[in-house]
Amino acid sequence: MSVEWLRRLRRGGPAERPGGARESVPRSPQPAPPQYRRPKFLRVGEESPRGGRAVRGTGPERPLPWSSGYAEVINAEKSEFNEDQAACCQISVRRREPGLEEDQEWLILSAVCMAPRRLFSLLDLSSPLQFLTEAAIIASNYLHCCIKQKLEEVAGAIVEACPPMHLSGRCVCDSDPQFVEEKHIHAEDVVVGALENAFQECDEVIGQEMEATNQTGGCTALAALYFQGKLYVANAGDSRAILVLKDTIVPMSSEFTPETERQRLQHLAFLFPKLLDGEFTRFEFPRRLKGDDVGQKVLYRDYFMEGWGYKLVEKADLKYPLVHGHGKQARLLGTLSVSRGLGDHQLKVIDTNIEVKPFLSCIPKVNVFDFAVHDIKEDDVLIMATDGLWDVLCNKEVAHMARSFLAENRTNPHRFSELAKSLVCRARGRKRGHQWMLDDSQEASYDDISVFVIPLHNRVEDC
Amino acid sequence: MSVEWLRRLRRGGPAERPGGARESVPRSPQPAPPQYRRPKFLRVGEESPRGGRAVRGTGPERPLPWSSGYAEVINAEKSEFNEDQAACCQISVRRREPGLEEDQEWLILSAVCMAPRRLFSLLDLSSPLQFLTEAAIIASNYLHCCIKQKLEEVAGAIVEACPPMHLSGRCVCDSDPQFVEEKHIHAEDVVVGALENAFQECDEVIGQEMEATNQTGGCTALAALYFQGKLYVANAGDSRAILVLKDTIVPMSSEFTPETERQRLQHLAFLFPKLLDGEFTRFEFPRRLKGDDVGQKVLYRDYFMEGWGYKLVEKADLKYPLVHGHGKQARLLGTLSVSRGLGDHQLKVIDTNIEVKPFLSCIPKVNVFDFAVHDIKEDDVLIMATDGLWDVLCNKEVAHMARSFLAENRTNPHRFSELAKSLVCRARGRKRGHQWMLDDSQEASYDDISVFVIPLHNRVEDC
């Protein structure tokens, strides 16, 4: 984890390069920034004409593993490029064991989708919004490698139902297996640990690459991994994954935003007030305070409160709040709409020296779904999408669309691709005059939208 | 919140008195420590003979509000006194409003139970365990006052369905009500905030009282508050409250132990390594490491991990872990079995200069139950008990006992008191030789046990 800010606060000295001594990413004297591209499996070069916001998706000519579907659409002229990225592949993890003649190898299906963080100019709301795609491109290139590497590091342990205390498998103490059992440590916990470490590693790689190419930016990341009969969904940001099963919807992720992580963010500001550099207040208020509020008691929350209290307003409370706004408008330091993700090592609040990175976490929350204890039906799917979809469609609507579409198209071999397109089309809506509208005449999504639809039935045979 | 440790770390200077400038607790030159006593409503002076562990409870001569029942039993010779404390009362909260001729006043039913923290000697496991009751006695004296005070401070707001932005009720900005509504702030959030602040206030009072009387110790606290048709349960520690309804059990609290709060504790040690003074490691391992483990890769977790990874063991990893042990044996700094509660301002790890307080939180988690949306039946009850009960009986067993006992004794006006006694008897078990055994020949609870049984039906009429 990038903790350069912490070292600097403790030392009071000059900044070190994040991940200083690491040599995993080779450097050239003047490396070029990563080139903008769409996901490799789409086989498209340039964007289609923007005005139409044509939906693109996987076709029969280059199918994804398990016949999974993917579709995307660019935002409504918010930026020049589609800021979302996606990747899907089968990772082969080797177990290197000295005694074996050949390495053992497993296949792992993995899909990832990413969206860059939106930057909002705090102090000049009329300045153009910035959108930076590099971090998402680097992440889509590297996250799979990091996951593969971290899984290989623990390969000796994740094949056992109960992982050994020592990775070598040799006990130092006779009762080691009991200690591991007492702590309820299973193979899936080691896979979860590997995913947590992989996100952290990828964050460091992005930090180095971005610094080397003099780029800035970050992205959220949502990754799904199928391994040994279990589905692992790791999320850092505001994308979302749900399982749509015959009779139920299983949320496989939760969003990390300045609102959902308010207490963590405020607590850090309480512990290290210097991080706010006298420009922000850590207190939350229902609205930004004004001069007239000074001397009044107004609703507020501090880091330790889930409830609300009343605070006698002082002049210092008129500063911009660390966490401010509500719903899609909620912002961290007036700058970011998410509180977890990868990158943004150099990001500062506009016109200040305040770093955002100390408040950002690159650690995903990993949810696990065990297929062994569920009877998976033919139309059951995992749906992963960036916030562009979920901003206008709720889980229930998406599940309803998926169930009816798949039931009506059971004989179509490309039905998962077509469902992905259909979901993107629905969220993008139609253009009426200058506006993009949903069917029911509500506003549609102006954001980039990316959707994976991954079937869960017969997954072993197809993989 | 006591953050003296943080001030000291920042300043590097000498310690200030916690809550320095506060004057709320009057001091005499040499105040006496609080006198040991059992809960006032029990009307018992001295303890009954210890060997028998007689169960004591409320009787018909001095009923609790709502005909609630209470029972307790002392531990099995672990300490001289019963370390649990309990309090139950109706708080009257006044709304002071300048315009009104007389103050408005509401009655609030409130019950509290508390257990002191067990101290374990880390470096000399053969030394006698220490049990200190003072903090629990002070808390049982003051927590109600703190709750009353904090509720009165926000009395103008909690009578409104939607609390005003300004406590005065006067808008500074026309759209203030919209801002409050957008944030979904309701009266119950202000009650929750008042409870959070009341626990914090009570923690400060305990710190001052204990310092003034030269005492040490702390306690956990579980408080239930009935107010305006809602039940609020605030918990800081390892006591537990459940609602036993006709068809379901509703957990109203969760336990805060070194295991459940491992990530918070490790994160603090990561941010402030000085707090461990080179004596502890923040990493968690399945067992304490030995010299033979050095150079091996062993299972471990750091603060950011819910999963497990493998760590190459260095010599520094042989230090005692910040969080160590499993289940009832889990310890914070080898010293405490809980991670939240009140008091312990002066507590240090034995034979070291390491303070425990920075790792302790006095903030409760508050759960709310709205009676308006539930059809409460005659036998529905809230059961609050210290860990002595829950160590040997699970929620399901307690609910089963409550339902069958109450159904069989429907005409008995003292059935809630008798149920409380029956639960305590069951958890204490019977003495067979030198051992206390449950009916099913498993070991019974050797701890102090305190139980409230609070009926929920006709609560308004009875109150």
JSON list of C-alpha atoms in Angstrom, two decimals, chain A residues 80 104 275 317 324 331 356 373:
[
{"chain": "A", "resi": 80, "resn": "GLU", "atom": "CA", "xyz": [-13.15, 12.62, -25.90]},
{"chain": "A", "resi": 104, "resn": "GLN", "atom": "CA", "xyz": [0.94, -28.28, -12.29]},
{"chain": "A", "resi": 275, "resn": "LEU", "atom": "CA", "xyz": [-3.62, 16.27, 5.74]},
{"chain": "A", "resi": 317, "resn": "ASP", "atom": "CA", "xyz": [-16.54, 25.19, 10.36]},
{"chain": "A", "resi": 324, "resn": "HIS", "atom": "CA", "xyz": [-19.57, 16.89, 1.09]},
{"chain": "A", "resi": 331, "resn": "ARG", "atom": "CA", "xyz": [-17.23, 14.31, -3.00]},
{"chain": "A", "resi": 356, "resn": "VAL", "atom": "CA", "xyz": [-5.92, 13.02, -2.06]},
{"chain": "A", "resi": 373, "resn": "VAL", "atom": "CA", "xyz": [-24.02, -25.10, -2.08]}
]
